[in-house]
């Protein structure tokens, strides 16, 4: 037994953790650093271990899952869970609204609640006097399965409702889904552990909820979004859907902040357009918009036909998944020799574009998909993510269809393909002997963030290498206009211009030069960090592993790659030839906090910056001493977010990172740069 004061401190701790959980998961407004939350949580667990009899039913520790079930119990829905009719066009929607107006004999424009249609799994959750009593799947609409143990593990599902004026009974309905960011993180982990990834976030949510062992569900990043109420005591107190949703939100239940009420069909269509434009940037999949007549009185008058209400409809978006035929698999060789299988597909319109190629990532992913020529495959393109082949439709496979075998030798130079033991990557061992790798290395060297050679496009690089004009990046500086003349679309003027552009690119910065070398794992930010840490190329070449490891953000893998690169005599010869050819950079300024007020800070830039562009923003921030990273973490000092910012923005919001827009950045830059 504990003393009363100990127990009340424990209750206080439960309340405090629940409050933070609510702010974090429901309001999306974190109020505590993660580490502090973890500390309090550990304290909670200590107390509960010592006083198991006192564990509160709404303690956040209760979300870890319970002992596995043998099977799910059946549950009868007291009010059936209906489905929705679909509309596929403005005309369909107009016809739906027309039918309703006629039935209601309404002259005035009708008020509709407009909501994103989340693509997950429908759930019913019953609260009795504010306590979560039971959760069930939709099943056939009349009977579903009891998934209470699983639903209790979901972080934004309140175990107890907030507030005082709670109804005796409340049955809420909503969608359980997996956010895209959670889905991608989960699949990354699954692939790394050689486990089967999920096909899409919907399947991931469905598969996670179907677990008999709720401890497995607890480890899946599921979320709830409530969209209606099945049953509520004193229902007559509420007169509209939107009013009731606002009330349940006040009780701590998560609802969709993008929901809106609008009047008339035109405004419904406007809402559709507005959401369609945002769809790719949302952190969850939506497959359409649900329109519901807002007034409960009007809903009652309209009633229900078959299994769908007359007062609601789902307006579908174009699909993000389609079936198509797999024509062939080809293999691309990248700058570092990585051999990437690429699916050639019968062109198909999906996610708003025509897709005819999709990456298959690597040998393991190809093996997992188990592809055969002529297979029918599911292609998915969600958001601005590159198209993926997510699965084969096994039932449609033709007898005797030919499997694809990952090649043993490089398709470009015939060198042996080796498997990178720690990564899933297969690499051509040809190095600079492989024309594909040389071409990619030159393209990278000339690219905008590297030496930025104007006019040296991909096609030209391919011709130069294929025709044996150049063999390495160093040869670029030896090029004469005469050597260029015979090449496709190369007249005397453009030949002169290119040679001049190459000459002009000689003067660069140490950071860009290091980046341009194309050392594996050394991106722009790491190159900048190495440049400012070592100050000169020679110091970097000579740097022992320990010195490299001291640099911010340089871990053992990056350090090893840098050592490996400079230990290779071919690479040193190229670096030497580049310096010989006159590539140069000003000595970097010594770190000075008065001119570099951002020293020690890490910034991230995302979205569209209309006035200066992201590259310029990065360079100016780096000049002020900031490190500019590619992803948001708890260590990020500030996120610059332009329009179109996606998951980085939501992550920064969640992590409580400072966020500014382009105008604010410009104002700050002009202030700092004046010093
Ligand atoms: S309302 C009678 N609202 O779509 C109303 N459903 O085909 C029935 N869904 O099973 C549902 N988002 O799982 C409604 N904002 C939303 C929704 C939504 C997703 C799902 C739900 C339902 C299916 C209907």
XYZ file of C-alpha atoms and ligand atoms in Angstrom:
699
model
C 0.000 0.000 0.000
C 1.078 3.539 -0.580
C 0.330 6.578 1.482
C -2.563 8.731 0.376
C -0.252 11.540 -0.616
C 1.874 9.205 -2.721
C -1.236 8.009 -4.473
C -2.467 11.505 -5.103
C 0.948 12.432 -6.533
C 0.573 9.394 -8.784
C -2.922 10.488 -9.903
C -1.460 13.908 -10.575
C 1.263 12.357 -12.710
C -1.298 10.362 -14.717
C -3.299 13.541 -15.294
C -0.207 15.480 -16.305
C 0.979 12.823 -18.773
C -2.524 12.535 -20.233
C -2.662 16.285 -20.665
C 0.633 16.272 -22.569
C -0.459 13.265 -24.601
C -3.657 15.090 -25.503
C -1.768 18.198 -26.585
C 0.741 16.168 -28.538
C -1.493 13.645 -30.285
C -4.892 15.336 -30.463
C -4.161 19.050 -30.669
C -0.830 18.570 -32.435
C 0.673 21.195 -30.112
C 3.435 19.580 -28.054
C 3.860 21.166 -24.647
C 6.888 19.252 -23.370
C 10.218 18.191 -24.852
C 10.206 14.447 -25.652
C 12.947 13.770 -23.126
C 10.944 15.370 -20.318
C 7.874 13.327 -21.257
C 9.993 10.178 -21.199
C 11.350 11.085 -17.779
C 7.865 11.522 -16.312
C 6.729 8.321 -17.994
C 9.602 6.386 -16.434
C 8.610 7.802 -13.034
C 5.051 6.621 -13.644
C 6.197 3.103 -14.510
C 8.370 2.949 -11.385
C 5.416 3.792 -9.215
C 3.130 1.336 -10.978
C 5.656 -1.465 -10.631
C 5.819 -0.826 -6.904
C 2.034 -0.434 -6.514
C 0.412 -2.696 -9.099
C -2.956 -2.613 -7.352
C -3.234 1.132 -7.837
C -2.661 1.330 -11.603
C -5.259 3.752 -13.006
C -7.417 2.562 -15.891
C -6.558 5.720 -17.841
C -2.831 5.590 -17.119
C -0.820 6.049 -20.352
C 1.009 2.844 -19.381
C -2.190 0.989 -20.261
C -1.482 1.648 -23.943
C 1.258 -0.972 -24.175
C -1.136 -3.808 -24.972
C -2.455 -6.769 -23.041
C -2.136 -10.562 -23.153
C -2.966 -12.054 -26.577
C -6.536 -13.144 -27.289
C -7.583 -16.507 -28.736
C -10.041 -14.798 -31.062
C -12.074 -11.606 -31.252
C -15.553 -11.612 -29.704
C -18.467 -10.616 -31.875
C -20.197 -7.339 -31.082
C -23.661 -6.238 -32.091
C -23.891 -2.576 -33.163
C -26.856 -0.979 -31.424
C -27.199 1.412 -34.345
C -26.028 -0.050 -37.647
C -22.810 1.335 -39.136
C -23.827 2.478 -42.588
C -21.784 2.906 -45.717
C -21.832 5.750 -48.233
C -22.907 6.165 -51.825
C -20.249 7.510 -54.158
C -20.105 10.515 -56.485
C -17.380 10.630 -59.112
C -17.986 14.050 -60.700
C -19.467 17.503 -60.138
C -22.560 16.257 -61.981
C -22.967 13.321 -59.602
C -22.758 15.703 -56.688
C -25.220 18.101 -58.298
C -27.659 15.207 -58.793
C -27.285 14.192 -55.127
C -27.979 17.731 -53.933
C -30.894 18.033 -56.381
C -32.497 14.854 -54.984
C -32.190 16.132 -51.430
C -33.577 19.579 -52.232
C -36.560 17.948 -53.840
C -37.256 15.666 -50.882
C -36.875 18.480 -48.394
C -38.719 20.907 -50.682
C -35.985 23.307 -49.755
C -35.492 26.653 -51.479
C -32.593 27.970 -49.468
C -29.139 26.522 -50.155
C -28.540 23.521 -47.903
C -25.817 23.486 -45.305
C -23.318 20.661 -45.668
C -20.572 19.434 -43.408
C -17.562 18.709 -45.656
C -14.934 16.303 -44.383
C -11.863 14.603 -45.800
C -12.596 10.903 -46.330
C -9.757 9.163 -44.577
C -8.593 5.892 -46.023
C -8.319 3.576 -43.062
C -10.544 1.269 -41.057
C -13.922 2.254 -39.580
C -14.275 1.839 -35.834
C -16.973 2.319 -33.203
C -15.888 3.294 -29.697
C -18.245 3.242 -26.744
C -17.737 5.482 -23.708
C -19.771 5.023 -20.542
C -19.675 7.979 -18.183
C -16.523 9.041 -19.987
C -14.662 5.709 -19.645
C -13.669 3.815 -22.764
C -15.772 0.665 -22.513
C -15.526 -1.095 -25.835
C -14.274 -0.637 -29.379
C -15.424 -2.602 -32.403
C -14.834 -2.916 -36.121
C -17.621 -2.141 -38.547
C -17.878 -5.749 -39.735
C -20.973 -6.149 -41.870
C -22.475 -2.988 -40.392
C -24.644 -4.865 -37.894
C -22.028 -7.033 -36.222
C -18.344 -6.358 -35.856
C -15.433 -7.625 -33.783
C -14.401 -6.484 -30.339
C -11.003 -4.801 -30.739
C -11.024 -2.906 -27.435
C -7.531 -4.071 -26.393
C -6.064 -2.922 -29.675
C -7.830 0.438 -29.797
C -6.716 1.254 -26.258
C -3.102 1.216 -27.466
C -3.734 4.054 -29.946
C -2.129 7.201 -28.633
C -4.811 9.752 -29.516
C -7.752 7.621 -28.355
C -8.784 8.999 -24.956
C -9.049 6.243 -22.344
C -11.190 8.697 -20.381
C -12.995 11.719 -21.814
C -12.163 15.223 -20.619
C -14.578 17.685 -19.067
C -17.414 17.398 -16.584
C -20.711 17.434 -18.473
C -20.137 13.990 -19.998
C -22.978 11.882 -21.405
C -23.940 8.615 -19.728
C -23.343 6.842 -23.028
C -21.457 7.937 -26.114
C -20.691 5.822 -29.156
C -18.329 7.633 -31.496
C -17.358 6.494 -34.941
C -14.271 7.259 -36.840
C -11.431 6.024 -38.919
C -8.303 4.371 -37.590
C -5.459 5.148 -39.929
C -1.704 5.240 -40.197
C -0.113 8.564 -41.097
C 2.136 8.461 -44.152
C 5.161 9.432 -42.087
C 4.452 6.612 -39.631
C 3.849 4.175 -42.460
C 7.117 5.063 -44.157
C 9.075 4.831 -40.923
C 7.456 1.477 -40.165
C 8.278 0.100 -43.606
C 11.843 1.352 -43.402
C 12.287 -0.564 -40.167
C 10.575 -3.639 -41.620
C 12.843 -3.641 -44.661
C 15.943 -3.149 -42.530
C 14.880 -6.169 -40.452
C 14.155 -8.161 -43.652
C 10.467 -8.273 -42.711
C 7.584 -7.823 -45.061
C 6.626 -4.159 -45.498
C 2.997 -3.066 -45.863
C 1.571 -2.313 -49.289
C -0.060 0.979 -48.253
C -1.098 2.857 -45.098
C -4.636 1.444 -45.276
C -3.464 -2.165 -45.269
C -1.034 -1.265 -42.520
C -3.874 0.075 -40.353
C -6.113 -2.892 -41.111
C -3.344 -5.424 -40.478
C -2.349 -3.753 -37.236
C -5.907 -3.741 -35.879
C -6.394 -7.402 -36.735
C -3.675 -8.496 -34.306
C -4.799 -10.780 -31.506
C -1.736 -9.637 -29.591
C -2.351 -5.997 -28.763
C 1.307 -5.504 -27.853
C 1.980 -5.724 -31.585
C -0.721 -3.134 -32.276
C 0.822 -0.878 -29.627
C 4.040 -0.740 -31.634
C 2.250 0.446 -34.781
C 1.827 4.200 -35.322
C -1.977 4.226 -35.544
C -4.241 7.229 -35.061
C -7.961 7.857 -34.724
C -10.043 10.537 -36.427
C -13.704 10.763 -35.339
C -16.320 11.649 -37.946
C -19.677 10.878 -36.373
C -21.648 9.813 -33.340
C -23.649 6.595 -33.420
C -25.432 7.057 -30.153
C -25.432 9.633 -27.393
C -27.488 10.151 -24.260
C -29.644 13.283 -24.462
C -29.246 13.362 -28.241
C -31.942 16.025 -28.494
C -29.495 18.559 -27.047
C -27.650 18.723 -30.344
C -29.129 20.043 -33.533
C -26.403 19.567 -36.104
C -23.522 17.297 -37.056
C -20.969 20.112 -36.927
C -22.161 21.174 -33.493
C -21.898 17.637 -32.152
C -18.431 17.124 -33.589
C -17.269 20.315 -31.894
C -18.728 19.015 -28.632
C -16.940 15.658 -28.826
C -13.707 17.462 -29.727
C -14.158 19.338 -26.443
C -14.243 15.952 -24.701
C -10.794 15.206 -26.065
C -11.728 13.139 -29.103
C -9.672 13.849 -32.228
C -11.609 15.270 -35.179
C -10.325 16.499 -38.523
C -9.332 20.182 -38.398
C -9.917 20.466 -42.155
C -13.658 19.807 -41.790
C -15.887 22.755 -42.685
C -19.555 23.600 -43.068
C -20.564 25.303 -46.305
C -23.816 26.396 -47.920
C -24.861 25.120 -51.342
C -23.420 22.829 -53.969
C -20.997 25.380 -55.416
C -19.255 25.764 -52.073
C -19.089 21.947 -51.835
C -17.263 21.852 -55.149
C -14.937 24.631 -54.036
C -14.090 22.617 -50.924
C -13.359 19.609 -53.110
C -10.949 21.634 -55.276
C -9.260 23.104 -52.242
C -8.674 19.686 -50.704
C -7.633 18.093 -53.980
C -4.886 20.726 -54.167
C -3.722 19.909 -50.633
C -4.053 16.158 -50.921
C -0.425 15.399 -51.725
C 0.821 17.442 -48.816
C -1.315 15.832 -46.142
C 0.375 13.345 -43.863
C -2.434 10.837 -44.378
C -4.180 9.243 -47.342
C -7.620 10.518 -48.260
C -9.644 8.967 -51.030
C -12.289 11.670 -51.289
C -14.580 14.110 -49.522
C -17.649 13.181 -47.482
C -20.550 15.642 -47.682
C -23.200 15.362 -44.987
C -26.392 17.371 -44.570
C -25.518 19.243 -41.404
C -28.942 19.580 -39.747
C -30.051 16.529 -37.751
C -33.653 17.426 -38.382
C -33.059 17.359 -42.139
C -31.075 14.109 -41.790
C -34.071 12.508 -40.050
C -36.446 13.638 -42.760
C -34.183 12.230 -45.467
C -33.639 8.849 -43.824
C -31.726 5.885 -45.130
C -32.018 3.603 -48.155
C -30.483 0.162 -48.305
C -27.271 0.488 -46.291
C -26.505 4.158 -46.957
C -28.016 7.397 -45.690
C -29.742 9.689 -48.200
C -28.167 12.678 -46.474
C -24.510 11.887 -47.157
C -22.285 11.055 -50.096
C -18.594 10.375 -50.751
C -17.085 12.330 -53.634
C -14.102 10.259 -54.750
C -10.685 11.542 -55.805
C -8.806 9.996 -58.724
C -7.183 6.780 -57.538
C -3.614 6.677 -56.236
C -3.319 2.996 -57.022
C -3.896 1.296 -60.363
C -3.314 -2.047 -61.985
C -1.028 -2.321 -64.967
C 1.198 -4.790 -66.792
C 4.861 -5.276 -66.006
C 6.624 -5.264 -69.372
C 10.247 -5.626 -68.330
C 12.840 -4.927 -65.662
C 15.923 -2.877 -66.514
C 18.959 -2.102 -64.384
C 20.415 1.377 -63.866
C 23.922 1.963 -62.590
C 24.379 5.033 -60.403
C 27.337 7.207 -59.494
C 28.450 4.952 -56.682
C 27.884 1.826 -58.752
C 24.580 1.003 -57.059
C 22.545 -1.153 -59.424
C 18.858 -0.243 -59.245
C 16.205 -2.401 -60.886
C 13.540 -0.346 -62.652
C 10.153 -1.717 -63.752
C 9.028 -0.818 -67.261
C 5.251 -0.651 -67.170
C 2.357 -0.420 -69.560
C 1.678 3.339 -69.121
C -1.072 3.953 -66.589
C -2.683 7.123 -65.198
C -2.270 7.114 -61.425
C -2.054 9.823 -58.772
C -2.500 12.488 -61.440
C 0.309 11.490 -63.847
C 1.047 8.835 -66.449
C 3.508 6.359 -65.040
C 5.580 4.084 -67.251
C 8.570 3.368 -64.975
C 8.800 2.613 -61.293
C 11.826 1.924 -59.161
C 12.085 -1.525 -57.632
C 14.728 -0.201 -55.195
C 17.048 -3.200 -54.905
C 17.529 -6.923 -55.199
C 15.693 -7.705 -51.942
C 12.675 -5.663 -52.889
C 12.591 -7.416 -56.250
C 12.769 -10.787 -54.540
C 10.024 -9.771 -52.131
C 7.744 -8.740 -54.973
C 8.551 -11.962 -56.848
C 7.934 -10.476 -60.279
C 7.399 -12.283 -63.575
C 7.291 -10.795 -67.050
C 3.713 -9.875 -67.969
C 2.513 -9.833 -64.346
C -0.355 -7.576 -63.373
C 1.027 -5.283 -60.684
C -0.402 -2.642 -58.343
C 1.281 0.699 -58.971
C 0.966 3.412 -56.388
C 1.793 7.072 -56.626
C 0.767 9.064 -53.567
C 1.793 12.663 -53.148
C 5.070 13.589 -54.725
C 6.541 10.239 -53.770
C 8.046 8.440 -56.768
C 5.846 5.692 -58.223
C 6.148 2.314 -56.553
C 5.236 -1.218 -57.528
C 3.591 -2.352 -54.304
C 2.466 -5.869 -55.133
C 1.744 -8.455 -57.789
C -1.809 -9.639 -58.349
C -0.963 -13.329 -58.022
C -4.301 -14.576 -59.398
C -3.636 -12.883 -62.710
C -0.255 -14.493 -63.347
C 0.018 -16.449 -66.584
C 1.230 -20.039 -66.425
C 4.941 -20.389 -67.016
C 5.599 -16.637 -66.759
C 9.330 -15.957 -66.829
C 10.952 -14.718 -63.572
C 13.419 -11.822 -63.558
C 16.868 -12.647 -62.260
C 19.062 -9.973 -60.782
C 22.189 -9.819 -62.968
C 25.564 -11.098 -61.753
C 27.447 -8.614 -63.935
C 27.111 -4.895 -64.601
C 24.925 -4.310 -67.657
C 27.215 -1.419 -68.685
C 30.809 -2.581 -68.089
C 30.355 -6.306 -67.336
C 32.259 -6.058 -64.049
C 31.082 -8.320 -61.263
C 28.205 -6.962 -59.183
C 28.961 -7.150 -55.484
C 26.545 -7.042 -52.662
C 27.081 -4.396 -50.019
C 26.864 -6.482 -46.864
C 25.551 -3.819 -44.509
C 23.103 -2.279 -46.989
C 20.630 -3.872 -49.336
C 22.565 -2.360 -52.242
C 24.231 -4.275 -55.065
C 27.122 -2.474 -56.679
C 29.044 -2.723 -59.887
C 32.686 -3.255 -58.918
C 33.900 -1.427 -62.050
C 34.489 1.930 -60.335
C 35.916 4.499 -62.709
C 36.275 1.776 -65.313
C 32.473 1.665 -65.585
C 31.190 4.222 -68.076
C 27.869 4.480 -66.213
C 29.628 5.451 -62.989
C 31.953 7.886 -64.753
C 28.985 9.569 -66.427
C 27.116 9.918 -63.158
C 30.240 11.217 -61.421
C 30.676 13.893 -64.095
C 27.001 14.851 -63.989
C 27.240 15.183 -60.233
C 30.453 17.214 -60.464
C 28.816 19.645 -62.896
C 25.474 19.852 -61.048
C 24.104 23.053 -59.607
C 25.064 22.454 -55.991
C 28.530 21.239 -56.975
C 30.677 23.149 -59.523
C 27.550 24.373 -61.306
C 28.813 24.158 -64.886
C 26.282 25.915 -67.039
C 25.380 24.072 -70.249
C 26.913 20.704 -69.341
C 23.715 18.689 -69.383
C 23.192 14.947 -68.993
C 22.955 14.261 -72.726
C 26.210 16.020 -73.387
C 28.050 14.147 -70.635
C 26.830 10.873 -72.120
C 28.109 11.773 -75.558
C 31.464 12.953 -74.216
C 32.016 9.677 -72.381
C 30.546 7.422 -75.071
C 32.736 9.036 -77.716
C 35.833 8.687 -75.569
C 36.404 12.463 -75.411
C 36.703 12.478 -71.617
C 37.313 9.756 -69.039
C 37.077 11.669 -65.772
C 36.005 14.982 -64.273
C 39.555 16.275 -64.541
C 39.421 15.918 -68.345
C 36.667 18.560 -68.457
C 39.229 21.294 -67.921
C 41.290 20.117 -70.895
C 38.363 20.323 -73.342
C 38.790 22.572 -76.359
C 35.965 23.981 -78.499
C 37.273 21.892 -81.407
C 36.705 18.624 -79.492
C 33.122 19.597 -78.824
C 32.211 20.607 -82.349
C 31.292 17.218 -83.788
C 28.792 16.469 -80.997
C 25.044 16.592 -81.415
C 23.527 20.082 -81.289
C 26.948 21.639 -80.684
C 27.750 24.648 -82.861
C 30.835 26.888 -82.548
C 28.999 29.354 -80.308
C 27.772 26.767 -77.807
C 31.170 25.042 -77.827
C 32.864 28.343 -76.891
C 30.246 29.014 -74.257
C 30.691 25.617 -72.658
C 34.475 25.883 -72.515
C 34.077 29.338 -70.968
C 31.562 27.992 -68.431
C 33.938 25.188 -67.453
C 36.749 27.694 -67.022
C 34.509 29.919 -64.895
C 33.554 27.000 -62.654
C 37.196 26.684 -61.569
C 36.653 29.183 -58.829
C 34.402 27.614 -56.245
C 34.252 26.984 -52.498
C 35.888 24.194 -50.551
C 32.464 22.917 -49.464
C 31.220 22.698 -53.036
C 34.424 21.054 -54.167
C 34.178 18.365 -51.475
C 30.541 17.798 -52.381
C 31.418 17.668 -56.095
C 33.857 14.797 -55.520
C 30.845 12.583 -54.959
C 32.185 10.772 -51.913
C 29.569 8.256 -50.850
C 27.366 9.456 -47.973
C 28.786 12.980 -48.245
C 25.898 15.235 -49.211
C 25.832 18.996 -49.294
C 25.442 19.505 -45.542
C 28.202 17.044 -44.641
C 30.530 18.592 -47.230
C 29.938 22.019 -45.701
C 30.586 20.644 -42.220
C 33.837 19.012 -43.365
C 34.968 22.200 -45.126
C 34.449 24.353 -42.084
C 35.956 21.792 -39.719
C 39.158 21.245 -41.712
C 39.527 24.553 -43.533
C 41.738 23.108 -46.278
C 41.614 20.202 -48.681
C 44.979 18.890 -47.552
C 43.849 18.744 -43.910
C 40.796 16.779 -44.969
C 42.883 14.381 -47.066
C 45.231 13.867 -44.116
C 42.512 13.685 -41.471
C 42.595 10.508 -39.410
C 39.359 8.733 -38.585
C 39.246 10.196 -35.066
C 39.430 13.764 -36.381
C 36.632 13.048 -38.857
C 34.459 11.619 -36.114
C 34.754 14.880 -34.199
C 32.857 16.730 -36.917
C 29.183 17.335 -36.208
C 26.956 14.833 -37.947
C 29.866 12.677 -39.114
C 29.375 9.160 -37.833
C 31.490 6.055 -38.333
C 29.996 5.285 -41.754
C 30.637 8.736 -43.227
C 34.091 8.904 -41.667
C 34.976 5.528 -43.166
C 33.748 6.621 -46.603
C 35.875 9.757 -46.490
C 38.961 7.769 -45.489
C 38.251 5.168 -48.149
C 37.865 7.838 -50.809
C 41.168 9.563 -50.094
C 42.988 6.278 -49.600
C 42.271 5.348 -53.215
C 45.174 6.399 -55.488
C 42.853 6.850 -58.513
C 40.782 9.349 -56.563
C 43.870 11.181 -55.318
C 45.141 11.386 -58.897
C 41.862 12.991 -59.997
C 41.890 15.447 -57.095
C 45.488 16.301 -57.972
C 44.624 16.797 -61.633
C 41.733 19.087 -60.693
C 43.991 21.283 -58.576
C 46.589 21.210 -61.358
C 43.888 22.369 -63.771
C 43.372 25.428 -61.621
C 40.288 24.559 -59.583
C 40.513 26.861 -56.579
C 38.580 28.348 -53.713
C 39.132 31.159 -51.246
C 40.394 30.066 -47.844
C 37.303 29.811 -45.645
C 36.893 32.544 -43.066
C 37.844 31.567 -39.544
C 34.765 31.031 -37.425
C 33.785 34.368 -35.919
C 30.651 34.670 -33.797
C 30.204 38.363 -34.573
C 29.925 37.855 -38.321
C 28.530 34.341 -37.938
C 25.703 34.642 -35.441
C 24.302 31.232 -36.404
C 27.379 29.216 -35.412
C 26.336 26.032 -33.679
C 22.777 26.197 -35.001
C 21.147 23.715 -37.337
C 18.571 24.986 -39.814
C 16.296 23.210 -42.239
C 14.763 24.758 -45.362
C 11.638 23.286 -46.988
C 8.855 24.198 -49.393
C 9.052 26.805 -52.154
C 10.962 30.010 -51.502
C 9.691 32.291 -54.235
C 12.177 35.138 -53.878
C 15.517 33.500 -53.243
C 15.112 29.761 -53.801
C 16.216 27.097 -51.357
C 19.843 26.927 -52.533
C 20.439 30.610 -51.980
C 18.771 30.448 -48.594
C 21.065 27.585 -47.618
C 24.203 29.346 -48.792
C 23.349 32.542 -46.944
C 22.546 30.641 -43.754
C 25.800 28.696 -44.022
C 27.718 31.915 -44.563
C 26.292 33.051 -41.234
C 27.652 29.919 -39.582
C 24.548 27.723 -39.563
C 24.590 24.103 -40.469
C 21.804 23.380 -42.944
C 20.414 19.878 -42.551
C 18.066 17.871 -44.730
C 15.682 16.682 -42.051
C 14.017 18.006 -38.929
C 14.972 16.615 -35.547
C 14.762 17.732 -31.941
C 18.161 19.411 -32.534
C 16.845 21.667 -35.317
C 17.158 25.334 -34.328
C 14.717 26.694 -36.896
C 12.699 25.526 -39.901
C 12.220 27.857 -42.859
C 8.969 26.691 -44.476
C 7.675 27.983 -47.789
C 4.409 27.002 -49.500
C 4.224 23.281 -50.221
C 6.089 22.337 -47.038
C 5.004 18.811 -46.120
C 6.136 16.316 -43.516
C 9.090 18.448 -42.377
C 6.652 21.150 -41.341
C 4.424 18.788 -39.387
C 7.452 17.211 -37.785
C 8.783 20.614 -36.742
C 5.382 21.528 -35.326
C 5.302 18.310 -33.353
C 8.824 18.754 -32.080
C 8.156 22.366 -31.085
C 10.871 23.674 -33.453
C 10.750 27.394 -34.347
C 9.208 27.910 -37.799
C 9.537 30.993 -40.001
C 8.483 31.805 -43.557
C 10.482 33.364 -46.374
C 9.580 36.937 -45.505
C 10.735 36.452 -41.924
C 13.935 34.789 -43.138
C 14.670 37.705 -45.479
C 14.165 40.165 -42.670
C 16.488 38.243 -40.369
C 19.126 37.757 -43.068
C 19.280 41.436 -43.876
C 19.752 42.181 -40.193
C 22.483 39.553 -39.675
C 24.313 40.179 -42.919
C 24.671 43.877 -42.159
C 26.988 43.171 -39.218
S -19.477 8.905 -42.561
C -23.444 7.300 -42.613
N -17.310 10.349 -42.695
O -15.883 5.734 -45.376
C -22.084 7.801 -42.548
N -17.178 8.053 -43.279
O -18.006 4.296 -47.225
C -21.075 6.749 -42.701
N -14.928 7.307 -43.889
O -17.037 3.051 -43.485
C -19.704 7.160 -42.658
N -13.943 9.241 -43.597
O -14.929 4.154 -42.701
C -17.848 9.139 -42.880
N -15.447 11.747 -42.732
C -15.995 10.534 -42.903
C -15.241 9.425 -43.317
C -15.867 8.193 -43.503
C -13.772 7.967 -43.930
C -15.119 5.871 -44.229
C -15.830 5.102 -43.167
C -16.984 4.400 -43.826
C -16.691 4.576 -45.275
C -18.001 4.824 -45.977
